[in-house]
XYZ file of C-alpha atoms in Angstrom:
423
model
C 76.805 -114.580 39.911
C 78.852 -115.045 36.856
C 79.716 -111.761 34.977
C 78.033 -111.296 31.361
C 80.325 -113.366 28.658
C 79.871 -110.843 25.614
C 81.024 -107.560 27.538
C 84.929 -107.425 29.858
C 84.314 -103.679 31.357
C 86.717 -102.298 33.608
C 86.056 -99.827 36.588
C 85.987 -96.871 34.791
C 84.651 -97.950 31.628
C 80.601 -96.934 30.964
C 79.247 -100.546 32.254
C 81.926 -100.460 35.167
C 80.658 -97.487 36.266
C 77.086 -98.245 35.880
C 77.576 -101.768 38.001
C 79.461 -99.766 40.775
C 76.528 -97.840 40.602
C 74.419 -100.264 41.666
C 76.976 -101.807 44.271
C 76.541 -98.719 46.052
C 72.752 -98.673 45.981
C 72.626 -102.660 47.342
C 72.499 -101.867 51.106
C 69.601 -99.345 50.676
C 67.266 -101.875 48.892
C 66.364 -103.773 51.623
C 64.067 -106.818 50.581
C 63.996 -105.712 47.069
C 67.922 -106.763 47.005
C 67.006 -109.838 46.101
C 65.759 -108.772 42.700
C 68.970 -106.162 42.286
C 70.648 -108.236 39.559
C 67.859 -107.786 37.192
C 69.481 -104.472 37.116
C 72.909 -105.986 36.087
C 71.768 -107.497 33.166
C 70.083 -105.927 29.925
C 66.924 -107.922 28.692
C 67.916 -107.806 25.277
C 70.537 -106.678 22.922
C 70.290 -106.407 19.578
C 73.713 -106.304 17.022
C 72.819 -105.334 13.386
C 75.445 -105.478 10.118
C 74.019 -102.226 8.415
C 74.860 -102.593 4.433
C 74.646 -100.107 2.235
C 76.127 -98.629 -1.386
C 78.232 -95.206 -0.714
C 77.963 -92.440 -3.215
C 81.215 -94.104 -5.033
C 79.536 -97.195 -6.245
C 81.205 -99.257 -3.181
C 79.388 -101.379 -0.125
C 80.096 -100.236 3.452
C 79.191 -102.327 6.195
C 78.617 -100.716 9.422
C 77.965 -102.183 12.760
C 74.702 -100.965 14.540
C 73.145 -101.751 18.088
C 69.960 -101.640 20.038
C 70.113 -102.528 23.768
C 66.838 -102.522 25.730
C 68.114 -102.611 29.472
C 64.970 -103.026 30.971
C 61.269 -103.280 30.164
C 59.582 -103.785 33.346
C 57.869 -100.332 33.840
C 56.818 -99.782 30.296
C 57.955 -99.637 26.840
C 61.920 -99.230 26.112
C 62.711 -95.461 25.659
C 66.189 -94.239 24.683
C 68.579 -92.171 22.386
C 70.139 -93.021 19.373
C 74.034 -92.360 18.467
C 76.098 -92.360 15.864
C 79.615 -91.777 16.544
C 82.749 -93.742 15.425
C 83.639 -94.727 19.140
C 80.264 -96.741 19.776
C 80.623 -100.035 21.421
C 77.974 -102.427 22.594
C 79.142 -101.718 26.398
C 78.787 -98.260 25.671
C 74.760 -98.479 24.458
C 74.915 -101.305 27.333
C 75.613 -98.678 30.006
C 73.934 -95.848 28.556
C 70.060 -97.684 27.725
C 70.771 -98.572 31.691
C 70.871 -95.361 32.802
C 67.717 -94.630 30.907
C 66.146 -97.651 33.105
C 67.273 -95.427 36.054
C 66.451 -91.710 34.858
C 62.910 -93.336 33.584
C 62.599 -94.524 37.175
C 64.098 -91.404 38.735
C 61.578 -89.254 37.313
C 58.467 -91.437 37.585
C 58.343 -91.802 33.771
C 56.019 -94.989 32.703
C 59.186 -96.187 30.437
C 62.188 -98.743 30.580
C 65.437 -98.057 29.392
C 66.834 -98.660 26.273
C 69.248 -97.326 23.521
C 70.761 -97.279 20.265
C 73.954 -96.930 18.695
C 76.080 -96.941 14.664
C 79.512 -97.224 14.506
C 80.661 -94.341 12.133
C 81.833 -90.874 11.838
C 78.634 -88.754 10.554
C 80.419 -86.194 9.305
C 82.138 -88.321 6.850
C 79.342 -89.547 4.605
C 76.886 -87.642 2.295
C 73.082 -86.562 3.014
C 71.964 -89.579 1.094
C 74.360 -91.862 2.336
C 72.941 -91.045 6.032
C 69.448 -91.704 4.944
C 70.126 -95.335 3.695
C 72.027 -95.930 7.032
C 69.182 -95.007 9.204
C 66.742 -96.764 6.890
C 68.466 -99.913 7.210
C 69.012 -99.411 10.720
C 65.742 -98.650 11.300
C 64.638 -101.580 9.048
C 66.685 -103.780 11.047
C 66.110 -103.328 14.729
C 62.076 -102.975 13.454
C 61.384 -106.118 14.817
C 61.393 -105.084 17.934
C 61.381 -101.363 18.189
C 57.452 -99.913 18.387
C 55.203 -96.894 19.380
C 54.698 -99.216 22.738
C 57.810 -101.434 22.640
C 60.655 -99.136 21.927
C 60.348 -95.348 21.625
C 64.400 -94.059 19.934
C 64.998 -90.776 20.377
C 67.924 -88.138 18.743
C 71.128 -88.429 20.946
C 75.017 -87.583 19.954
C 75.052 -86.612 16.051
C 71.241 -87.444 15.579
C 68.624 -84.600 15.264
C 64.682 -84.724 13.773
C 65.541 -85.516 10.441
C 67.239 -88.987 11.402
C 63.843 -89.032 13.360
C 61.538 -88.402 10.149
C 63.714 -91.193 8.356
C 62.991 -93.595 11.300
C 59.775 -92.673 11.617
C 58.884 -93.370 7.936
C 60.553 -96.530 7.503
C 59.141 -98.412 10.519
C 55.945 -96.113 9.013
C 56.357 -97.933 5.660
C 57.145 -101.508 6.974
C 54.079 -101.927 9.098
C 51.861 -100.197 6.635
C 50.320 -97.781 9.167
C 51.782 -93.831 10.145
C 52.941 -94.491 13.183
C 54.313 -91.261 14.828
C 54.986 -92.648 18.359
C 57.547 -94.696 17.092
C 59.759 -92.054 18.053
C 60.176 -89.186 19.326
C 62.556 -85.818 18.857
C 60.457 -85.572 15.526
C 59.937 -82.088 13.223
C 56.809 -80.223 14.291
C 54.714 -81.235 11.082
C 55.245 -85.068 11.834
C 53.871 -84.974 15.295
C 57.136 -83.820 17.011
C 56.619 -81.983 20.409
C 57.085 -78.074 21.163
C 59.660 -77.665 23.586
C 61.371 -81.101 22.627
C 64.449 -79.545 20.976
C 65.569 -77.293 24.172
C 63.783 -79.456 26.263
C 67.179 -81.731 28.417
C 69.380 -78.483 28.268
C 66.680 -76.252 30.037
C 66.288 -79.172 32.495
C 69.675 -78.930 33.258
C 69.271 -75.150 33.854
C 65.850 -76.020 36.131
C 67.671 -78.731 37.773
C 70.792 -76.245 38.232
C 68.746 -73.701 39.813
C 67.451 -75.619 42.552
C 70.542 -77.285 43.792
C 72.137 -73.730 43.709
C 69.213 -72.447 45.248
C 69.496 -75.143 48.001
C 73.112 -74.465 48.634
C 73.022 -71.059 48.728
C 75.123 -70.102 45.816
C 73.302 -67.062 44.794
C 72.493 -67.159 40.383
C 73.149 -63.496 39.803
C 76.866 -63.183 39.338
C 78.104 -67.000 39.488
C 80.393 -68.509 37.392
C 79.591 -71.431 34.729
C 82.173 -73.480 32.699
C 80.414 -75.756 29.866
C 81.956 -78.682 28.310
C 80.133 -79.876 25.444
C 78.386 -76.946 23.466
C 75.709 -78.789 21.296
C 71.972 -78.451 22.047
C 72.492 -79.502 25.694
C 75.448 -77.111 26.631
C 74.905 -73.886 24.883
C 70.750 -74.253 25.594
C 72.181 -74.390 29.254
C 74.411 -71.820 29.049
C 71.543 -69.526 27.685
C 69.589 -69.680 30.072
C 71.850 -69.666 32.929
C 73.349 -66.206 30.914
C 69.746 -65.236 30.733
C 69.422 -65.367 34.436
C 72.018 -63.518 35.376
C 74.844 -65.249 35.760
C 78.128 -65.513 33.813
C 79.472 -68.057 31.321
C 83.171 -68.049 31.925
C 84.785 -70.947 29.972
C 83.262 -72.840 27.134
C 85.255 -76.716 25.879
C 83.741 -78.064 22.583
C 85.525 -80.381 19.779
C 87.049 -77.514 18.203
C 88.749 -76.253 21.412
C 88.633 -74.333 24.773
C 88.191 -70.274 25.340
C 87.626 -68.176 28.120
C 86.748 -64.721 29.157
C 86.637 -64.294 33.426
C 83.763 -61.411 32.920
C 81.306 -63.416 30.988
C 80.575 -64.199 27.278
C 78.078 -62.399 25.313
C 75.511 -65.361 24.894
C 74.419 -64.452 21.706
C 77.478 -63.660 19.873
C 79.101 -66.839 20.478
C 75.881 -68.731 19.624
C 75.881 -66.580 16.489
C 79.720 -67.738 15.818
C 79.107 -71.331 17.157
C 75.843 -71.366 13.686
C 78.692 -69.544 11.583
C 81.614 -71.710 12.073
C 80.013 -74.916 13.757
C 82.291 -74.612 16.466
C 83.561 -72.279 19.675
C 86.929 -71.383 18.506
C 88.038 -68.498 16.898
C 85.149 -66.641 19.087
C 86.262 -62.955 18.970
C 84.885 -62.440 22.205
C 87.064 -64.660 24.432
C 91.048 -65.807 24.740
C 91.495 -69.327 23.589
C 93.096 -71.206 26.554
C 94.794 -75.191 26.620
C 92.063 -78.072 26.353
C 93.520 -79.211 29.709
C 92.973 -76.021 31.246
C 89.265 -75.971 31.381
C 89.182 -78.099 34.149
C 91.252 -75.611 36.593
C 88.685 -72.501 35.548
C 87.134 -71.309 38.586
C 83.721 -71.561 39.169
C 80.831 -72.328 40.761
C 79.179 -74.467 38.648
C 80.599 -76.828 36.009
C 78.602 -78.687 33.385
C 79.886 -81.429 31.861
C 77.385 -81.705 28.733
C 79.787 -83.702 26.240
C 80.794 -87.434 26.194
C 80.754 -90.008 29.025
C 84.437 -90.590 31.391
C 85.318 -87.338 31.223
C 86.001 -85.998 34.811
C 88.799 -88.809 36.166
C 90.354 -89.173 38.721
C 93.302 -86.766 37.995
C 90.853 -83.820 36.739
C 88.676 -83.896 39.609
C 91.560 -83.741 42.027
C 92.196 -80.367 39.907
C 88.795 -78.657 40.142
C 87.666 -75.508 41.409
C 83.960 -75.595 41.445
C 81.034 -75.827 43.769
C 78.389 -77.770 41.594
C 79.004 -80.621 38.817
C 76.099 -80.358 36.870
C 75.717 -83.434 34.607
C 74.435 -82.480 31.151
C 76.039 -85.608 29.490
C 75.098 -89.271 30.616
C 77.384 -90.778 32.801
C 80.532 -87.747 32.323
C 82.170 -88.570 35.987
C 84.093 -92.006 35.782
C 83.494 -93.902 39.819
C 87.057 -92.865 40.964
C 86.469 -89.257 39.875
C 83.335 -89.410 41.673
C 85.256 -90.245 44.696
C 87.209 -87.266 44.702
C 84.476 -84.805 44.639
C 83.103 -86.628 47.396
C 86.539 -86.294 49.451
C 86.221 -82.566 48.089
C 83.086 -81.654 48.934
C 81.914 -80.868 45.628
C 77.964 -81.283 45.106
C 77.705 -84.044 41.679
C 74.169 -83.512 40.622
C 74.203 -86.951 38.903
C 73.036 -87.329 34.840
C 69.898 -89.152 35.957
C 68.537 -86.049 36.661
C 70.249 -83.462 35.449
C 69.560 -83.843 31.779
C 65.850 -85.830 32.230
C 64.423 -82.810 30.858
C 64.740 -84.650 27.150
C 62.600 -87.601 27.945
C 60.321 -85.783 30.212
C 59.284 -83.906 26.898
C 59.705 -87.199 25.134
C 57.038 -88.667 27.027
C 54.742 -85.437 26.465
C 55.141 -86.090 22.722
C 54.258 -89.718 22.419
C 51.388 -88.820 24.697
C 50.638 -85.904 22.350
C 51.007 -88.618 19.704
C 48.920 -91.236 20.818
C 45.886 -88.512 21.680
C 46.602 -86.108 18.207
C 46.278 -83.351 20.638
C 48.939 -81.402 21.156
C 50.147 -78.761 23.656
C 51.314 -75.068 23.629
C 55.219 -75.097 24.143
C 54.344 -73.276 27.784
C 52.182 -75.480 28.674
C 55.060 -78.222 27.806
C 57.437 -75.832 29.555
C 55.401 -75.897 33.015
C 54.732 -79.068 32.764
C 58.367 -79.823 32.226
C 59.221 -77.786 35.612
C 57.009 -79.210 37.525
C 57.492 -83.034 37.343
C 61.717 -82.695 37.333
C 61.748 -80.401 40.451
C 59.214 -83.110 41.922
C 62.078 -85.502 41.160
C 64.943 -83.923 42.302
C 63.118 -82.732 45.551
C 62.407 -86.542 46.116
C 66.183 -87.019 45.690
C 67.841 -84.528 47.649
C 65.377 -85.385 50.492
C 66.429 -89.528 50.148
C 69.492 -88.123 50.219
C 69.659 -86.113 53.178
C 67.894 -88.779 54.823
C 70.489 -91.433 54.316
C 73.382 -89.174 54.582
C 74.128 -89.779 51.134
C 75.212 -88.780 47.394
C 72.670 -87.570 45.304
C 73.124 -89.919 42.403
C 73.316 -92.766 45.047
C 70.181 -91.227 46.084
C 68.584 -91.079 42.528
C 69.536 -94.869 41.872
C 67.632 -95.606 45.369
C 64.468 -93.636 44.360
C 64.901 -95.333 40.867
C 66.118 -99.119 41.418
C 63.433 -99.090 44.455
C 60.940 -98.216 41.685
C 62.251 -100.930 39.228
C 62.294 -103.249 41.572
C 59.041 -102.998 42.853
C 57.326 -102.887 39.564
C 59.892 -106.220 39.311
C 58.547 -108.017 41.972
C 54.573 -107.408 41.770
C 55.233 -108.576 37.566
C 56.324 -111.839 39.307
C 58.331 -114.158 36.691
C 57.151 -115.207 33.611
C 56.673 -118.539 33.211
């Protein structure tokens, strides 16, 4: 088959990985293989010129996307970004990998996601309004409480929500609070939502420990990436008893080998917006963090980050994936080589969308849940899923996240080939 014309990834880069990801899957398809390049190809992808008059009196332009990967199992569901490195191949790769963590965790959704090109941090309050307004304005005609569900992602919380929310709201003349989800409380946002993918990673990290034997009380964590997912995480892997050792975030790298106190350095990180400077640990070399010891290492910031040359340098037991596709292909190699467990992204950080879905349920029925209800629920359906994986995987003899893309293309493609073609 021809490769796409508007994309040229490489092997490492996000939509390299992704398609190697899906190489590797191939030979466990079996007749659903002939469907398998549906999954190499996004449905739809959306480029948007976002206009709009800066505080100064002058026009910006800014370029904003909306990929929806696939659609097959339900409406598009996905993040939105805003970061100043956002390419199409990036929202490419990462709206397929919501296909595939949809599909991993029996969620009734596609994959899809969202993207501005632009540095957050430089423009004002108001300025970010108009640029979600007009982002939202623009990809309305086809975003929708049961087309496409956006969601906060890198740099966007539940205030870019409420602005999303009320400008599709506005457009099609009708409050529609399913249009997205990750909102504030009073606007039909979900209990639980907020912590929601960084307690996943702690549930999910719990059971593969628990399945390897690497006892909680005592072990070591490294986080990079301390935003909701990472320190959330850390929290409640602290709270259980075992120690935070080494914590990477943009404003730099400390360590302390006998633990951090949890709630001092989340009291510095809402002071100073950042880990350094944190009294209670030595500041150590970026490049150092990845030749801490320990026994479980999250990964919760960007994607590409373990390569080849860092993961010939770790010392850990567990990759935990907190970020979406953090472990380029030839970095995943060497862990294999090593022996290190990946517990693949797919998983690892479903907890978001799981809770996600709960709200746009909660939306669509105005009846909404207590946040332990949300929290049981929560537990329940991810260690389903990962139970489900490890035992594919076991049974094939191989990696987890090949094993996730299995449980998750086999459910794609199934739904792909009952749906027939249209015409």
């Amino acid at each position: 088959m021809p490769n796409l014309s508007f994309v040229s990834p490489t092997r490492n880069s996000p939509w390299g990985t992704y398609l190697s990801q899906i190489d590797a899957v191939e030979p466990y398809l079996g007749h659903l293989a002939r469907w398998v390049e549906t999954l190499r190809r996004p449905k739809r992808a959306l480029i948007v010129d976002i206009p709009i008059e800066l505080d100064n009196g002058t026009i910006a332009h800014y370029e904003g996307y909306r990929v929806q990967h696939s659609l097959t199992r339900g409406p598009g569901k996905g993040g939105v970004r805003y970061h100043p490195d956002v390419t199409l191949e990036e929202v490419m790769a990462l709206s397929a990998w919501m296909t595939i963590k949809n599909a991993a965790v029996n969620l009734p959704y596609g994959g899809a996601k969202g993207g501005i090109r632009l540095d957050p941090k430089v423009l004002s309050q108001k300025e970010l309004e108009k640029v979600t307004r007009r982002y939202t304005s623009e990809i309305g005609i086809i975003i929708g409480p049961q087309q496409d569900i956006p969601a906060p992602d890198v740099n966007t919380n539940g205030q870019i929500m409420a602005w999303m929310m009320d400008t599709y709201s506005m457009n099609t003349g009708a409050t529609a609070t399913g249009v997205v989800t990750g909102k504030p409380i009073p606007l039909g946002g979900s209990l639980g939502r907020v912590q929601a993918t960084g307690r996943g990673v702690f549930v999910i990290g719990r059971e593969a420990m628990r399945r390897l034997n690497v006892p909680m009380e005592g072990a070591r964590i490294a986080v990079q990436g301390f935003g909701n997912v990472g320190s959330i995480a850390a929290k409640l892997f602290a709270a259980n008893g075992a120690k935070i050792v080494a914590v990477q975030d943009h404003t730099g790298t400390i360590l302390n080998e006998s633990g951090m106190d949890m709630q001092n350095l989340l009291d510095h990180l809402a002071a100073t917006g950042g880990v350094a400077g944190f009294k209670g640990a030595d500041k150590i070399a970026n490049d150092d963090f990845w030749k801490v010891k320990s026994d479980v290492l999250i990964p919760a910031a960007l994607e590409g980050q373990i390569t080849k040359e860092r993961a010939e340098g770790l010392s850990t037991k567990i990759v935990l994936e907190g970020a979406n596709g953090p472990t380029t292909p030839d970095g995943d190699a060497v862990l294999a080589d090593r022996g290190i467990i990946v517990v693949p992204d797919v998983i690892a950080n479903s907890g978001g969308v799981t809770v996600s879905y709960f709200e746009w349920v909660q939306d669509f029925s105005s009846f909404f849940w207590t946040e332990d209800e949300i929290n049981v629920r929560l537990d329940k359906i991810i260690t389903g899923a990962f139970k489900h994986i490890w035992e594919t995987s076991e049974q094939h003899r191989i990696s987890l996240r090949t094993a996730a893309f299995v449980v998750a293309c086999t459910r794609v493609l199934q739904a792909r080939e009952e749906r027939g073609l249209y015409p």
